[in-house]
XYZ file of C-alpha atoms in Angstrom:
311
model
C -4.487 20.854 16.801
C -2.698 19.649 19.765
C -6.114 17.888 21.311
C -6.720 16.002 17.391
C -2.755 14.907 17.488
C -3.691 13.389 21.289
C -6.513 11.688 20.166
C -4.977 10.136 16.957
C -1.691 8.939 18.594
C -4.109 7.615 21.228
C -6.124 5.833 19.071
C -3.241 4.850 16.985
C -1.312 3.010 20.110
C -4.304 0.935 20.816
C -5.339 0.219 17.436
C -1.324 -1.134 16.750
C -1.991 -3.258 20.512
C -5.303 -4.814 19.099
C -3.668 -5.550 15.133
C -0.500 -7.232 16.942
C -2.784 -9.687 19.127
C -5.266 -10.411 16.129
C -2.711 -11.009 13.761
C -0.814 -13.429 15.886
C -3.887 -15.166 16.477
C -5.279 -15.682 13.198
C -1.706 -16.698 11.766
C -1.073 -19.091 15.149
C -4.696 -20.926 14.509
C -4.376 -21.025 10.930
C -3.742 -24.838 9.382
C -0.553 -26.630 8.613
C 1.940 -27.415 11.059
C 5.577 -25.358 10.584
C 7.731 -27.861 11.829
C 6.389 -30.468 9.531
C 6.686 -28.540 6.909
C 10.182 -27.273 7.816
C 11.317 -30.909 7.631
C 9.444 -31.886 5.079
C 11.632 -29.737 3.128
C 14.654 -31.308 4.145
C 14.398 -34.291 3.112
C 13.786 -35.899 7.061
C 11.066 -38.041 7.445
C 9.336 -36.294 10.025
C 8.776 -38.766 12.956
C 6.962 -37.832 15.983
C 9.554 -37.744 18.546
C 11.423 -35.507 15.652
C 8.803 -33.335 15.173
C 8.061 -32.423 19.147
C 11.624 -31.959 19.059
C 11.532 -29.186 16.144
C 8.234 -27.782 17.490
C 9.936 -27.383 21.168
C 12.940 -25.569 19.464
C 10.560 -23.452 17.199
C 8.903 -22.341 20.465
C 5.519 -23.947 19.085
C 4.458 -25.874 22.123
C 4.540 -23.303 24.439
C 0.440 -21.991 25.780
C -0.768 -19.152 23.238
C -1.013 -16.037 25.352
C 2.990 -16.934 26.411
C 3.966 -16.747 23.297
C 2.181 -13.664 22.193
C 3.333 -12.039 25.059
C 7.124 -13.398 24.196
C 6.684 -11.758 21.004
C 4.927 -8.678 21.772
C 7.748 -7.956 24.478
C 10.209 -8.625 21.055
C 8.524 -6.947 18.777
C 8.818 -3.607 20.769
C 12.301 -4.135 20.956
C 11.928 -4.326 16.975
C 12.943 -8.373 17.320
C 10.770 -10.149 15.090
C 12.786 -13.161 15.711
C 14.080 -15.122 12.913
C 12.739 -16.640 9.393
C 11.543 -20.668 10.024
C 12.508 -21.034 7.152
C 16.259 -19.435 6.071
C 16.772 -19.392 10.045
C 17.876 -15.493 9.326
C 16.457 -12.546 10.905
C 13.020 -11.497 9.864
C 13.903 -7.889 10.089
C 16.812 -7.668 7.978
C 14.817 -10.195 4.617
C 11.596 -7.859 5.090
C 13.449 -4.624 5.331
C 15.344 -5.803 2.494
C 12.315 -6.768 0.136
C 10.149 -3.227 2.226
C 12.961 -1.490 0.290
C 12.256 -2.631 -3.339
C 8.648 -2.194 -2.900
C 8.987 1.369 -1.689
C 10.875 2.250 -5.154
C 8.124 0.498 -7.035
C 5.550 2.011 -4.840
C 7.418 5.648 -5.273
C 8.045 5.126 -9.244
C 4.107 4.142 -9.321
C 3.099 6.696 -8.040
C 5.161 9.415 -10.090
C 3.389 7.897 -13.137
C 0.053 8.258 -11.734
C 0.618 11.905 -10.988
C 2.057 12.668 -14.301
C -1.055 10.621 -15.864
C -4.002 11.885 -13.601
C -3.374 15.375 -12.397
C -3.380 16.721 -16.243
C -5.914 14.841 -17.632
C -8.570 15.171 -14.727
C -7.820 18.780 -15.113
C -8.591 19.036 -18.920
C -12.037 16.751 -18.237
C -13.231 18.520 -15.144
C -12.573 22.384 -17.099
C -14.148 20.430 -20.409
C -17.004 18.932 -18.254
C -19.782 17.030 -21.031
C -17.439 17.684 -23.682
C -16.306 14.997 -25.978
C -12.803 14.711 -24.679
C -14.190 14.589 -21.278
C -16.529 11.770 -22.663
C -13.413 9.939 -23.941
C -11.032 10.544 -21.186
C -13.733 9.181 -18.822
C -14.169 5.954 -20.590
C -10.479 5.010 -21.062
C -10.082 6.037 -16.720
C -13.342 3.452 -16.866
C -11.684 1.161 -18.744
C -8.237 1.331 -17.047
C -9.905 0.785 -13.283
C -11.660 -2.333 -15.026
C -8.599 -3.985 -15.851
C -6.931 -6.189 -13.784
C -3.018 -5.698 -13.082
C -1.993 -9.129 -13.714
C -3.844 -8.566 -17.454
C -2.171 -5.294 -18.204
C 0.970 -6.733 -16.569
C 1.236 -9.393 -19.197
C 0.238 -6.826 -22.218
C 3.287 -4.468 -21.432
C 5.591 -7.593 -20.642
C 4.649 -8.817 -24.570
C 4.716 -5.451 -25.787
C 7.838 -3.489 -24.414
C 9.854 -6.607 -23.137
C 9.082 -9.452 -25.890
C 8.421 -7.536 -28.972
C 9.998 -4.344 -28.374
C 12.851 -5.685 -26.285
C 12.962 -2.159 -24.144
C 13.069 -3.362 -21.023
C 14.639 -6.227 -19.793
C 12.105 -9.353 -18.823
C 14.388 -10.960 -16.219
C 13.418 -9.739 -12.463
C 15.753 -7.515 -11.067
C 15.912 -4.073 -8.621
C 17.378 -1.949 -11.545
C 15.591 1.170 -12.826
C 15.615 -0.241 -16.218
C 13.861 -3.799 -14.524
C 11.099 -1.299 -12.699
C 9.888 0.353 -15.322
C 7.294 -1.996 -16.667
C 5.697 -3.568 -13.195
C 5.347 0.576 -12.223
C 4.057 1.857 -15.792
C 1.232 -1.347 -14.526
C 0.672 -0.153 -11.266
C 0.727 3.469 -12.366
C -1.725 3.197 -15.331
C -4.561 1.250 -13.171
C -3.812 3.939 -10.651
C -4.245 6.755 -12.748
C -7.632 5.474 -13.580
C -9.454 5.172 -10.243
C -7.221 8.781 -9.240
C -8.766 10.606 -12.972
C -12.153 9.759 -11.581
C -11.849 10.836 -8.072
C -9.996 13.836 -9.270
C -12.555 14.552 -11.658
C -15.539 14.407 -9.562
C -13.557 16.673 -6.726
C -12.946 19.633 -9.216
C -16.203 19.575 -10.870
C -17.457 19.715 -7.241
C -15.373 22.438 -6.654
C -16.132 24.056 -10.113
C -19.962 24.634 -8.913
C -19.151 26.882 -6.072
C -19.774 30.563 -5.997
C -16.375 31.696 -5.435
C -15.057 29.763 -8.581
C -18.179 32.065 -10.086
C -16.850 34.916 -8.445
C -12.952 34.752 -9.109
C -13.738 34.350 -13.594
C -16.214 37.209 -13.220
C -13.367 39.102 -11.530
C -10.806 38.415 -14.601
C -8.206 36.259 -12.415
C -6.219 34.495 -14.496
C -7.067 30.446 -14.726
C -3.569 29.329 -12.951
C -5.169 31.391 -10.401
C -8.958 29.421 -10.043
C -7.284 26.659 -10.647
C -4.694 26.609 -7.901
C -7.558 27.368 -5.710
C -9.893 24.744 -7.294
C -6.966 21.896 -6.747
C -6.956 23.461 -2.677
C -10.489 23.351 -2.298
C -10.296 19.388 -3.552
C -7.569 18.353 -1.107
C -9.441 16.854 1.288
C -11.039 13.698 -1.297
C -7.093 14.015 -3.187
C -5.481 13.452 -0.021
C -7.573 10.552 1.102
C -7.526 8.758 -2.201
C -3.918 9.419 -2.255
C -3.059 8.407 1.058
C -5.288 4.800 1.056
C -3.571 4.206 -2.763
C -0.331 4.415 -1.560
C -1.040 2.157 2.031
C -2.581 -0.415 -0.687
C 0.761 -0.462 -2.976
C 3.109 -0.692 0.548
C 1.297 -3.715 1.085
C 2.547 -4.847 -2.359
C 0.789 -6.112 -5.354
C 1.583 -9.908 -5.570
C 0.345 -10.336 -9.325
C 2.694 -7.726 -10.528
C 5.557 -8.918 -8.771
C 5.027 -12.219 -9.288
C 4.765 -11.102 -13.492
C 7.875 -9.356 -13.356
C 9.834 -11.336 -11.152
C 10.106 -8.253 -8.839
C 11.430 -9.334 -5.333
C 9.098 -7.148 -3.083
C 7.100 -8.203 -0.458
C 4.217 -9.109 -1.842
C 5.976 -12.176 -3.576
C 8.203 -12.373 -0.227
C 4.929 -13.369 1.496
C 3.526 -15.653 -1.006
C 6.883 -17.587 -0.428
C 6.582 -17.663 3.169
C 2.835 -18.546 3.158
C 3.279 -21.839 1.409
C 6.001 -22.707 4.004
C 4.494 -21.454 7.335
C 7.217 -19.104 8.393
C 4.995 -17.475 10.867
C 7.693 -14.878 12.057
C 7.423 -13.616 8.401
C 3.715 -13.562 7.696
C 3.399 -11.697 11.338
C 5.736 -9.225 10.644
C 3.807 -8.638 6.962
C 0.844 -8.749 8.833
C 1.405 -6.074 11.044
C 3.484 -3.822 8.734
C 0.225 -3.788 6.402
C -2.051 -2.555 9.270
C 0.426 0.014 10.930
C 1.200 1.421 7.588
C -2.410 1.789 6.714
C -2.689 3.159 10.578
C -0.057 5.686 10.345
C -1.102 6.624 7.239
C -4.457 7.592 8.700
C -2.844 9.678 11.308
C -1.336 11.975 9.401
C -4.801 12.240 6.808
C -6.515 13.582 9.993
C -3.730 15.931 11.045
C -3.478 17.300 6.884
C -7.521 17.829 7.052
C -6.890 20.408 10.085
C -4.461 22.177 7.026
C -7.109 22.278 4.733
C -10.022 22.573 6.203
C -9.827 23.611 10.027
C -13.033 25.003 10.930
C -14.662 21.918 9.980
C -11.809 19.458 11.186
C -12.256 21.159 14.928
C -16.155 21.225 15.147
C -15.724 17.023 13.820
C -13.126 16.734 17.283
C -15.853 19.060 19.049
């Protein structure tokens, strides 16, 4: 355990090191020129003398590796430096908009797990069946559908013709409901199928054979069918979650939800480069971290096998 743990934080310090220099890079070469576009906005016709001026204060016209290393010395400090654009700090908008997509994200997810868990229970037990039949084609037909087109749907539905939920953006439970019943429904369908295909995996094993020919009860088999699965639950659960952290811009941008996502697509069009780095490398450490602690849960579930892998 205490060797894998090494290993991963290891692994995990270097991998941060390499996504920090990569995403600096890619955002510093990419086109369009932040200073023009900063003064653009204002209004000030951007002459030359104006805009060396702006880049000099922006720190733009400094060699690249001096200003990565600037900012790598910051960003372990957790100084992100400020927004080009409001001229705030970057930490305190992003934590700010991090926070509203973590109760989406959260809320999501609930609603997946009340959706999936059930039903890929009742198809994997009822395996060829007609319900399974059914319940496999709507999962089908729920990973096939694209947010943004389900997003509109429940927007018509509940908020237009129903008037349920309130259509203007907002943090309130009330305004989260619809963007996560979105996110949570083309969840659930992707999680019914992996869930699915784990238990009727697990179903085929001799022990499963051995545990109904012994007369345990079926909480029983299937409390140890659902522990046998962990290891495919916990990765599809794990990368799921990293890919709603990062935000879903349709859906926010739908619902008028301030997360990140929409946060980004703001900052994008006006080159605030502290902004997209920090979005950047939140997106790869979270999906890094949450890596870290999939390897460390397989050594839970399934140790022999997790130590001869390290072996």
């Amino acid at each position: 355990m205490k060797k894998l743990v090494l290993s991963r934080l290891l692994q995990l310090i270097i991998i941060l090191v390499g996504i920090s220099f990569l995403s600096f890079a890619l955002v510093s070469i990419s086109p369009g020129d932040p200073a023009y576009i900063k003064l653009s906005e204002k209004g000030v016709p951007p002459s030359e003398e104006l805009l060396e001026k702006t880049r000099e204060q922006m720190g733009l016209n400094r060699p690249f590796f001096v200003r990565y290393t600037s900012w790598f010395a910051d960003i372990v400090k957790f100084d992100f430096g400020n927004s080009f654009s409001s001229g705030e700090p970057v930490v305190k908008e992003f934590s700010s908009a991090l926070k509203n997509t973590l109760k989406l994200t959260i809320f999501a997810f609930f609603i997946c797990f009340l959706i999936s868990f059930p039903v890929a229970i009742i198809s994997a037990i009822k395996k060829n069946s007609i319900t399974d039949a059914i319940i496999r084609l709507l999962s089908v037909f729920s990973m096939s559908m694209p947010d943004f087109y389900l997003g509109v749907i429940i927007l018509f539905i509940f908020g237009l013709k129903l008037r349920m939920f309130p259509i203007i953006g907002g943090v309130a439970f009330k305004n989260m409901i619809m963007p996560a019943m979105t996110l949570g429904i083309i969840l659930s369908g992707r999680a019914i199928k992996q869930l699915r295909a784990s238990l009727v995996e697990e179903l085929n094993k001799d022990y499963v054979a051995g545990e109904i020919v012994r007369g345990l009860p079926d909480k029983i088999i299937v409390i140890h069918i659902l522990r046998g699965s962990m290891l495919s639950i916990i990765t599809f659960l794990a990368l799921s979650f990293g890919n709603l952290l990062g935000g879903t811009s349709a859906c926010e941008i739908i619902f008028n939800y301030p997360g990140i996502s929409s946060q980004v697509v703001d900052s994008i069009g006006h080159r605030d480069l502290p902004m997209i780095q920090i979005y950047t490398l939140w997106i790869a450490s979270a999906f890094a971290i949450i890596n870290f602690f999939v390897d460390i849960s397989y050594v839970y579930f399934k140790p022999k096998e997790q130590r001869k892998a390290i072996d």
